[in-house]
Coordinates of C-alpha atoms in Angstrom, one line a residue:
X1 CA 73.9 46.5 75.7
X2 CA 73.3 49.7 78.0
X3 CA 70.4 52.3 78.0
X4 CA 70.8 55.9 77.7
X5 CA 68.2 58.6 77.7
X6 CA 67.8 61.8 75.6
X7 CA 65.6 64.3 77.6
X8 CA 63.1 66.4 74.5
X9 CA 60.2 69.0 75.2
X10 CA 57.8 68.2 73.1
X11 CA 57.5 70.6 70.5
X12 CA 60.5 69.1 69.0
X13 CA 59.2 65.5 69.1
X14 CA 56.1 66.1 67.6
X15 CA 55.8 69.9 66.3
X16 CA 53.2 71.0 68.7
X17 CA 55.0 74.3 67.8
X18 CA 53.5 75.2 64.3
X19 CA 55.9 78.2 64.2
X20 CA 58.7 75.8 63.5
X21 CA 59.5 72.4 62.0
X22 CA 60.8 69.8 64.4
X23 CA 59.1 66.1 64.4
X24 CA 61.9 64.6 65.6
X25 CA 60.6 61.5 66.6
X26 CA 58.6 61.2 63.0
X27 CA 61.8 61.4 61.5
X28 CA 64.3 59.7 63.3
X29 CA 65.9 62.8 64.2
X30 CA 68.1 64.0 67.1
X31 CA 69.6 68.0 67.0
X32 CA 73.2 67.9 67.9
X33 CA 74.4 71.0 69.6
X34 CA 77.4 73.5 69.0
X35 CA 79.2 75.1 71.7
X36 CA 77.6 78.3 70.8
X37 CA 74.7 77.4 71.9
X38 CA 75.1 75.5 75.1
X39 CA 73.3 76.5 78.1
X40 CA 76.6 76.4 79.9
X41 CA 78.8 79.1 78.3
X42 CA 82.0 77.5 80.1
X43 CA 81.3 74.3 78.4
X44 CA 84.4 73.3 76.3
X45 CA 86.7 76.5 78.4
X46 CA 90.4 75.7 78.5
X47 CA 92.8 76.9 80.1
X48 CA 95.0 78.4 77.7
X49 CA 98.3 79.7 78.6
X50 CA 100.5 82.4 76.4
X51 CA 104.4 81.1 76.3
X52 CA 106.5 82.1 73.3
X53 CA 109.2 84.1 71.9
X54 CA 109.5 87.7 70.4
X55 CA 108.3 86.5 67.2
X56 CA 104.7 85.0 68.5
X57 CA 104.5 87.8 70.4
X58 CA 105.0 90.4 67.8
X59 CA 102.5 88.1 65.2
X60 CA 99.8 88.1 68.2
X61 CA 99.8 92.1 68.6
X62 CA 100.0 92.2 64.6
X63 CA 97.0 89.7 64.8
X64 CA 95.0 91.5 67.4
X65 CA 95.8 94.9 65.3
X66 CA 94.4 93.0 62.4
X67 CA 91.5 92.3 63.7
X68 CA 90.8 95.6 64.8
X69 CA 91.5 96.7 61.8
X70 CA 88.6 94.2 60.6
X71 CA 86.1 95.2 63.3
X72 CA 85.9 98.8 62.7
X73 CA 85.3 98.0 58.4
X74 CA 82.7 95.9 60.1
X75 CA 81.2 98.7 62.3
X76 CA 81.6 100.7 59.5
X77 CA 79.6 99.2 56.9
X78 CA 76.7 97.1 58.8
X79 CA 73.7 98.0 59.5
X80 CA 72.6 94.9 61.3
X81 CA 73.2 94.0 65.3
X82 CA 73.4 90.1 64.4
X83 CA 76.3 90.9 61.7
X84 CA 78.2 92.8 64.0
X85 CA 78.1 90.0 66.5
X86 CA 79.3 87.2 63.5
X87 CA 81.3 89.0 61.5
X88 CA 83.5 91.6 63.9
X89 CA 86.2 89.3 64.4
X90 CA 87.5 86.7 61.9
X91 CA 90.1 84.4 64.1
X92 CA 91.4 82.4 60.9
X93 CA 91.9 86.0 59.2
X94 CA 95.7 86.5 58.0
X95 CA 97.4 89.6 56.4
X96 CA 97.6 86.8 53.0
X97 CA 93.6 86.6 53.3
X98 CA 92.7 90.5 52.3
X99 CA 91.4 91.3 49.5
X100 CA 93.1 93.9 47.6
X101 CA 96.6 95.1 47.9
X102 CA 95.4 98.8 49.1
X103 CA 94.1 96.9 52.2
X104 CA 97.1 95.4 52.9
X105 CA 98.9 98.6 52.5
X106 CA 96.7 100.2 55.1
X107 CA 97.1 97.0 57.3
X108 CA 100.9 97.9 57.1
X109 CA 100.6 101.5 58.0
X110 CA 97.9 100.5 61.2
X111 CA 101.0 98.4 62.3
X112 CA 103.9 100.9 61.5
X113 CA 102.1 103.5 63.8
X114 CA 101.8 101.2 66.6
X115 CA 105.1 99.9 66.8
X116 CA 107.4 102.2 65.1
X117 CA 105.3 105.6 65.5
X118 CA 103.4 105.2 69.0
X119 CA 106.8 103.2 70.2
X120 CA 105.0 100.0 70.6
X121 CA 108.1 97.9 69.2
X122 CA 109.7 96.3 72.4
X123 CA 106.5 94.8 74.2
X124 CA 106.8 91.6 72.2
X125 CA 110.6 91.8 73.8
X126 CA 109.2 92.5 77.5
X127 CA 105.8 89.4 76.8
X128 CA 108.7 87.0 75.6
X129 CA 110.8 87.8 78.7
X130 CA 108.0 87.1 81.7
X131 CA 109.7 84.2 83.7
X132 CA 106.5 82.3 83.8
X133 CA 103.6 81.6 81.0
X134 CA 100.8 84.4 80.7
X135 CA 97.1 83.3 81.7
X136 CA 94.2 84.8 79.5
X137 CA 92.8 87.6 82.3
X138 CA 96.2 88.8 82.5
X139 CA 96.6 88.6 78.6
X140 CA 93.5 90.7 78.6
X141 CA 94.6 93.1 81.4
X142 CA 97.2 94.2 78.8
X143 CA 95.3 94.4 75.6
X144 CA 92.9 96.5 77.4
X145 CA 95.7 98.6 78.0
X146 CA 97.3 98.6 74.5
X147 CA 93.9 98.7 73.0
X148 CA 93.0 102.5 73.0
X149 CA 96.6 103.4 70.9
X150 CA 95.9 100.4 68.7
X151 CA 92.4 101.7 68.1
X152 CA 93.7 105.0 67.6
X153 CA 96.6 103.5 65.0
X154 CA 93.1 102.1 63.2
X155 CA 91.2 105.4 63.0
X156 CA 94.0 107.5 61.9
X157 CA 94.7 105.5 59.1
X158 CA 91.0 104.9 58.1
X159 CA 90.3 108.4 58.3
X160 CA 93.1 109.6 56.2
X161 CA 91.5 106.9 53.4
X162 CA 88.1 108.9 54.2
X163 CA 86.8 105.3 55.3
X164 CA 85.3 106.7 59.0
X165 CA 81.5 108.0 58.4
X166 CA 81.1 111.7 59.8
X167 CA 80.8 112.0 63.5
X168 CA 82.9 109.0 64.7
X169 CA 84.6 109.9 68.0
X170 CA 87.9 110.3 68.6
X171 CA 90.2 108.2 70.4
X172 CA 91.5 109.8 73.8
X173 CA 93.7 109.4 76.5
X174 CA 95.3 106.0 74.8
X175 CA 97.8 104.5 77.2
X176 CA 101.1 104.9 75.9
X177 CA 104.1 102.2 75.5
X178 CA 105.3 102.6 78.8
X179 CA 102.3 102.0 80.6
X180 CA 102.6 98.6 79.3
X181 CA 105.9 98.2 80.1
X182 CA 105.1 99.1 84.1
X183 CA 102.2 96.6 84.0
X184 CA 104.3 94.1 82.3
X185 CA 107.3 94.5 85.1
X186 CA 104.3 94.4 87.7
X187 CA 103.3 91.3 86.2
X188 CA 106.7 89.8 86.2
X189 CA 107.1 90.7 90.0
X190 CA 103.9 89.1 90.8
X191 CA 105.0 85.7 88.7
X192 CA 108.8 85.5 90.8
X193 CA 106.7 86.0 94.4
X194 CA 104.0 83.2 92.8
X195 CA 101.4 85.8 93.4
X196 CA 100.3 85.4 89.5
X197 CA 97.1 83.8 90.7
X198 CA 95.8 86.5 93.1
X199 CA 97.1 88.9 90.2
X200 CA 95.0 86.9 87.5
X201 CA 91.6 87.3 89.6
X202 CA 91.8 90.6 89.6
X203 CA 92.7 91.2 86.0
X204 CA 89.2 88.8 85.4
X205 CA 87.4 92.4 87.2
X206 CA 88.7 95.0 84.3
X207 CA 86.6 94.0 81.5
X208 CA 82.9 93.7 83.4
X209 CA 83.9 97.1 85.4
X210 CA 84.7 98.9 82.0
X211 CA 81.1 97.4 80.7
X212 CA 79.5 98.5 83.4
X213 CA 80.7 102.2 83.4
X214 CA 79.7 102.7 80.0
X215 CA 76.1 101.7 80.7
X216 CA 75.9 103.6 83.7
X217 CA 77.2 106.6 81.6
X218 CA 74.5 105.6 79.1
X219 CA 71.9 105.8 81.6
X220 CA 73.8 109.4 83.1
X221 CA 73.1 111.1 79.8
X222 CA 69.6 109.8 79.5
X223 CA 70.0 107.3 76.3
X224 CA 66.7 105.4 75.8
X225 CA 67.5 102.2 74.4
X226 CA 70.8 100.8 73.1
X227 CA 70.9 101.0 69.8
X228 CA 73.4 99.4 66.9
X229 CA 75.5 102.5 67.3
X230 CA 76.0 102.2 70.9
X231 CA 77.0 98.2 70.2
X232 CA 79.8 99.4 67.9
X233 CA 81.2 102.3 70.3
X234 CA 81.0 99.6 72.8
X235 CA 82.9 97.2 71.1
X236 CA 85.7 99.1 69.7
X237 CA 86.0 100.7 73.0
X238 CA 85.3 98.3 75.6
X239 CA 84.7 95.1 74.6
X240 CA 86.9 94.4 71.9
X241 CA 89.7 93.3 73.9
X242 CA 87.4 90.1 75.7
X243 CA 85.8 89.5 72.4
X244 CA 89.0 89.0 71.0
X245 CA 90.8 86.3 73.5
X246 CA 87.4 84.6 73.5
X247 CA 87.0 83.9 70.0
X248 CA 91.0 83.5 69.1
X249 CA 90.8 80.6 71.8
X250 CA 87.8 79.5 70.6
X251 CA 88.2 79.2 67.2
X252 CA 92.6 78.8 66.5
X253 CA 92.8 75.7 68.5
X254 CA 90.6 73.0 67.6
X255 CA 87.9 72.4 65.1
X256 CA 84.3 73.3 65.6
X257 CA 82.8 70.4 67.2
X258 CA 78.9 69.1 67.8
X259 CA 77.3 66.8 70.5
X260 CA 74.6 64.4 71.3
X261 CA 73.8 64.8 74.5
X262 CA 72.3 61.6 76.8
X263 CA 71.8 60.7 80.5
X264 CA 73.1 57.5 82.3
X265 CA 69.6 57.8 84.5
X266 CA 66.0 59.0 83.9
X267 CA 65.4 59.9 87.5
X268 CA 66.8 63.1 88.0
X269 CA 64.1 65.8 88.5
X270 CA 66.1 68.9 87.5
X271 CA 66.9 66.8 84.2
X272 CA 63.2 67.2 83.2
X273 CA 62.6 70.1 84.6
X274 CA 65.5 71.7 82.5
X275 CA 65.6 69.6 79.2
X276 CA 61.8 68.2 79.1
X277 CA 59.9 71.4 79.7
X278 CA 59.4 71.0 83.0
X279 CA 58.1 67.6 83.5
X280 CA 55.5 67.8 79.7
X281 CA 58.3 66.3 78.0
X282 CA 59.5 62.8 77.3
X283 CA 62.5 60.7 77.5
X284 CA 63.5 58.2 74.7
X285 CA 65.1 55.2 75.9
X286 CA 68.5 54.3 73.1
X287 CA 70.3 51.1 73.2
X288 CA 74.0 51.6 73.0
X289 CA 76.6 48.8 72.2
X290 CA 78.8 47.7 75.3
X291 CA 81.9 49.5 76.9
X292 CA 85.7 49.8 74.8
X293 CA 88.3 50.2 76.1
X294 CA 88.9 54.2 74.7
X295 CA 85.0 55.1 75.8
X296 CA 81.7 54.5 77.5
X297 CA 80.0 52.4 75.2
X298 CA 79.4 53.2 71.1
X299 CA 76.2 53.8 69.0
X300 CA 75.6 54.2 65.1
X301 CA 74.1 57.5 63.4
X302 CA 73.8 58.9 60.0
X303 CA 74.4 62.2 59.2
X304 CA 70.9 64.0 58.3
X305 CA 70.6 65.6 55.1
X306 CA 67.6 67.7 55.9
X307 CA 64.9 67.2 53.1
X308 CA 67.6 65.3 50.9
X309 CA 68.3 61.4 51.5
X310 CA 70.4 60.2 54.7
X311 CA 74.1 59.4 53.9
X312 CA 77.2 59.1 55.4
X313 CA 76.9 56.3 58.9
X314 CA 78.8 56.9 61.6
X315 CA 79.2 54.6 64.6
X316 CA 80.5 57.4 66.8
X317 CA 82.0 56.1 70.6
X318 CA 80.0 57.6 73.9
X319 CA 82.0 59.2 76.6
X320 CA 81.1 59.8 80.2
X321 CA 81.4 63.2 80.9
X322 CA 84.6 64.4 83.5
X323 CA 83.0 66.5 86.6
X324 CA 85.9 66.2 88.8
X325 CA 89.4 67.3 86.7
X326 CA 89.8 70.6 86.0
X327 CA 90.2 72.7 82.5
X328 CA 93.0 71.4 80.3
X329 CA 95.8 73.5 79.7
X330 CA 97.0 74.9 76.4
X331 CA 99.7 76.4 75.1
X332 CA 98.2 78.9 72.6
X333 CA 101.2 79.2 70.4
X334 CA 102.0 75.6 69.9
X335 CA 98.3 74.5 69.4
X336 CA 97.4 76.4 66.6
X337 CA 95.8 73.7 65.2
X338 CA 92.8 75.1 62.8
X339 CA 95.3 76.4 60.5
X340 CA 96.7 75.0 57.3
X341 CA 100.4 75.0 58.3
X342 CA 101.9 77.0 55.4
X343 CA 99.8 79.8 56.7
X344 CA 100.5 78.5 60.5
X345 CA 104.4 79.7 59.6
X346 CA 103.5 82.1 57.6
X347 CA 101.2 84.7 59.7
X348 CA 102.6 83.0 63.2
X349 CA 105.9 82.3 62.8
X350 CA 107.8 84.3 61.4
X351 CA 107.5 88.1 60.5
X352 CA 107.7 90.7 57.7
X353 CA 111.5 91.5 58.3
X354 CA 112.5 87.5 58.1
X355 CA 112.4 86.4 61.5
X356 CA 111.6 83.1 62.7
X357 CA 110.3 81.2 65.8
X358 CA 112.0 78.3 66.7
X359 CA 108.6 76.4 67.7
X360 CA 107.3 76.3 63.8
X361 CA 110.7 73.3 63.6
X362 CA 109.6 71.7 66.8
X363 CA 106.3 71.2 65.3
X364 CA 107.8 70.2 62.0
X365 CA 110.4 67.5 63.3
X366 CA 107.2 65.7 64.7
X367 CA 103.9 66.1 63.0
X368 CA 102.6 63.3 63.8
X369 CA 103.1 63.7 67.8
X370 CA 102.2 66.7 67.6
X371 CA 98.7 66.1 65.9
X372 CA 98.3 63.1 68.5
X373 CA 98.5 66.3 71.4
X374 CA 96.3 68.3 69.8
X375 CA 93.5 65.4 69.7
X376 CA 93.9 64.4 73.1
X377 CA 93.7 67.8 74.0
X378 CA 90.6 67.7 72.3
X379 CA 89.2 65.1 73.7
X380 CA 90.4 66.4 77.2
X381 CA 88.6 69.4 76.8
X382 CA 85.0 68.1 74.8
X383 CA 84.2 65.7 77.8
X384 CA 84.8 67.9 80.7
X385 CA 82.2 69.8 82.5
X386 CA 81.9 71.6 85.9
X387 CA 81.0 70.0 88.9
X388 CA 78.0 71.7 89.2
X389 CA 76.7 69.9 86.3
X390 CA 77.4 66.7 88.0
X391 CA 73.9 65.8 88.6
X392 CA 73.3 65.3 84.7
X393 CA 75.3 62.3 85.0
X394 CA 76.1 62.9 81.0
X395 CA 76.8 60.5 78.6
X396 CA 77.5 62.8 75.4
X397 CA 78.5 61.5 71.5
X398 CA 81.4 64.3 70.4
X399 CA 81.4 64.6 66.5
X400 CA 84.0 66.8 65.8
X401 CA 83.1 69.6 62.6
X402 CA 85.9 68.6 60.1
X403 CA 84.0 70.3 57.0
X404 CA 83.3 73.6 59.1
X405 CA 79.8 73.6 59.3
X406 CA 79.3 75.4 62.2
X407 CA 75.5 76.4 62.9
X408 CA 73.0 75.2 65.0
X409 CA 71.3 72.7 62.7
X410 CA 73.5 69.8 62.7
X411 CA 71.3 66.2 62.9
X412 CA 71.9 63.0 62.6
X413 CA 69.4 60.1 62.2
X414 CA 68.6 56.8 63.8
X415 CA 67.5 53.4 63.1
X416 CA 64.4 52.5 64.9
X417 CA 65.9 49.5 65.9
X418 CA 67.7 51.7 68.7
X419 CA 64.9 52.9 70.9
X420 CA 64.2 50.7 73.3
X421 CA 61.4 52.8 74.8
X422 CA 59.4 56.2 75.4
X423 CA 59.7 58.0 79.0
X424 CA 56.8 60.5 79.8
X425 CA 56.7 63.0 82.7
X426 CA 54.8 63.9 85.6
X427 CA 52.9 66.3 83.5
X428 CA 52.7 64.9 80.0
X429 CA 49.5 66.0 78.1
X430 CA 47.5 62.8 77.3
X431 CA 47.0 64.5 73.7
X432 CA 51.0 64.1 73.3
X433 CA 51.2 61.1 74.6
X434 CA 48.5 59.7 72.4
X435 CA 50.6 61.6 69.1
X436 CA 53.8 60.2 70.1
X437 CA 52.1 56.6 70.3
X438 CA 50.5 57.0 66.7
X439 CA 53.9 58.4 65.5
X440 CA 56.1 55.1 67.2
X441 CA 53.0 52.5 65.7
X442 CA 53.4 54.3 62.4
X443 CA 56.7 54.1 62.1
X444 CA 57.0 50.9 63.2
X445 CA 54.7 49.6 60.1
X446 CA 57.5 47.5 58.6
X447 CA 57.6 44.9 61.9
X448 CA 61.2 45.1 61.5
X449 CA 62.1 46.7 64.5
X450 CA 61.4 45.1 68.3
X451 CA 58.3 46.9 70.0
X452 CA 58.9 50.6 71.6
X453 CA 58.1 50.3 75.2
X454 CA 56.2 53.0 77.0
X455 CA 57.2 54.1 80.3
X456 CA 55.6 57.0 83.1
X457 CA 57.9 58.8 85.6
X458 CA 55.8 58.6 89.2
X459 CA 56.5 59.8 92.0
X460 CA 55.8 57.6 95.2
X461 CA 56.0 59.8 98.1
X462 CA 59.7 59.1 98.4
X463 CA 61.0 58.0 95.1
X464 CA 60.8 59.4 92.1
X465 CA 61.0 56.4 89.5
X466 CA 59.7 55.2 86.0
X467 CA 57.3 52.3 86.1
X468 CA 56.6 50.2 82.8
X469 CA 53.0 50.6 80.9
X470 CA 52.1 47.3 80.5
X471 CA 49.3 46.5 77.8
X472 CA 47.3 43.6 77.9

């Protein structure tokens, strides 16, 4: 048996918070987290290359177009800042997936005046002819330059359907097809000197410097506050590009996935500081079954059901979180792996005209392998963290999200049988202290379970430890 320790504030053990609804520890609960909602937003990054023939190439643009298209129907029709933030780009979204066939027939026009129109057609050519793999700031580097003709593509279209409100800007000085193709045979230099490193850290500069100037011209012309309308100009103009890489690698690859975060130690002051408010908090002490051979140790959960009755046990495996390798890499095009594969071939691999990518029979010929890489990928890229974390010494539980319910609510539940004991801090209240006692004798009322042990974090003068509260 081995220890591990969750680090709570208390408002989420005992719902000193009346605003909310917590009592976590009168319920057996414990809050899994989603990647959107880490404190570290490079938890989970990958480093996903771009490798693939004309065919990818020409499905990505058509994707990215797509969802363009998408955002500005978004932009167009909401009124709310947090739905333009969910709902501006739809990663899983296909040309199959809209709604009505007059939306597909201005999808098809958007992508006729970008490739046939604005001359657009032969940079899927030049992307599938770089001699080496394309890393995501460079990726960006070019949408950023294709963007303003694709938005302008968008627009024209829309407005000809009178489906742009009054007073929406025009689209002006859009790069045109051969800027691309410069920057593209720039790129390619770069890649047969092996300068594509130096090249991608300063394509990581374009999309904070093109931020920034559109605030500071905000500021110029004496704008009070940002408002929604200002968040949609900035997107479709600025931002989209970023927002687009981010979430296509974030949600095309793998599944949504969830964790339960624990520590291998309780000593760690920045632990408390950060996860138990600052030393008010506690730590609960959970037994965990012994070491496999695939992970850490194991522990069993059920799923939490909120109000409803608990269901569905789990006995999930514990992995020691990597500090020291760096990102995984990815291949974009062959780990497409949150689509159903009819629509993988579909939308990805093959276009309008009949053309196919050789890749879609590579996958084919072995599914079975080529699930097996995408899970270890997974895996890879769950448990990995930065060094800078390292002091965390993390033991997390990764559940991975196979019924897409993505959200910030996730729980699971507990047997009391698991916690071995209750940590407090340097600065827990003796009222908490006294309600998270009542709360462990109350639930422990059937005599079931072995007794909860209470502990207290000291500090000594040169340790800082946990000593044992003996009762007599």
């Amino acid at each position: 048996m081995a220890i591990v320790y969750r680090f709570r504030p208390m408002k989420y053990l005992i719902d000193n918070d009346r605003d909310n609804d917590y009592r976590e520890l009168e319920n057996q609960e414990m809050a899994l987290s989603s990647p959107r909602y880490f404190n570290d937003p490079l938890e989970g990054y990958q480093d996903v290359f771009w490798e693939g023939d004309e065919v990818l190439w020409e499905n990505l643009l058509r994707h990215y177009l797509l969802n363009l298209h998408q955002a500005v129907i978004t932009c167009a029709l909401f009124d709310d800042g947090e739905d333009l933030d969910e709902y501006a780009i739809e990663p899983k979204l296909t040309r199959g997936d809209l709604s009505t066939d007059k939306r597909r027939q201005q999808f098809d026009s958007i992508c006729q005046s970008f490739f046939e129109v604005k001359g657009f057609e032969r940079v899927a050519s030049s992307l599938a002819s770089l001699p080496e793999p394309l890393k995501r700031n460079n990726l960006k580097q070019i949408l950023s330059v294709i963007h303003r003709s694709a938005l302008k593509s968008v627009l024209e279209r829309m407005r000809s359907s009178g489906m742009i409100p009054e007073g929406w800007p025009e689209v002006t000085n859009s790069g045109g097809s051969e800027t691309v193709e410069r920057l593209l045979d720039a790129i390619s230099a770069a890649m047969a000197d092996e300068d594509e490193e130096l090249l991608e850290s300063v394509a990581s500069l374009v999309g904070p410097l093109k931020s920034h100037m559109y605030l500071q011209q905000a500021v110029q012309t004496g704008v009070e506050q940002l408002e929604l309308q200002h968040k949609k100009y900035h997107l479709l103009h600025y931002s989209f590009p970023d927002r687009y890489i981010r979430e296509i690698t974030n949600s095309l690859i793998h599944t949504n996935w969830h964790t339960l975060c624990f520590a291998r130690e309780c000593t760690s002051p920045p632990m408390w500081a950060t996860y138990a408010d600052e030393h008010r908090g506690a730590a609960l002490m959970f037994r965990a079954d012994c070491q496999t051979d695939e992970s850490w140790g194991k522990m069993n959960v059920s799923e939490s059901a909120g109000s409803e009755s608990r269901s569905g046990e789990i006995t999930a495996p514990l992995y020691t979180v990597d500090y020291e390798s760096p990102p995984p890499e990815v291949d974009f095009f062959r780990f497409l792996g949150r689509l159903p594969l009819p629509k993988l071939e579909s939308a990805w691999h093959s276009t309008p005209d009949g053309r196919t990518s050789k890749m879609m029979d590579e996958i084919v010929d072995d599914l079975d392998a080529w699930r097996e890489n995408l899970w270890d990928h997974f895996h890879s890229m769950s448990t990995r963290k930065l060094s800078k974390w390292e002091h965390e010494q993390e033991i997390r539980m990764v559940l991975p999200d196979l019924l897409e319910s993505e959200g910030s609510h996730r729980k699971v539940t507990y047997d009391m049988s698991q916690l071995e004991g209750i940590v407090f801090g340097l600065r827990t209240s003796l009222e908490d202290r006294f309600e998270v006692m009542k709360i462990i004798s109350e639930n422990n009322q059937d005599g079931d379970s072995s007794p909860v042990e209470f502990y207290e974090m000291v500090y000594d003068g040169k340790d800082f430890r946990k000593i044992k509260l003996d009762v007599v």
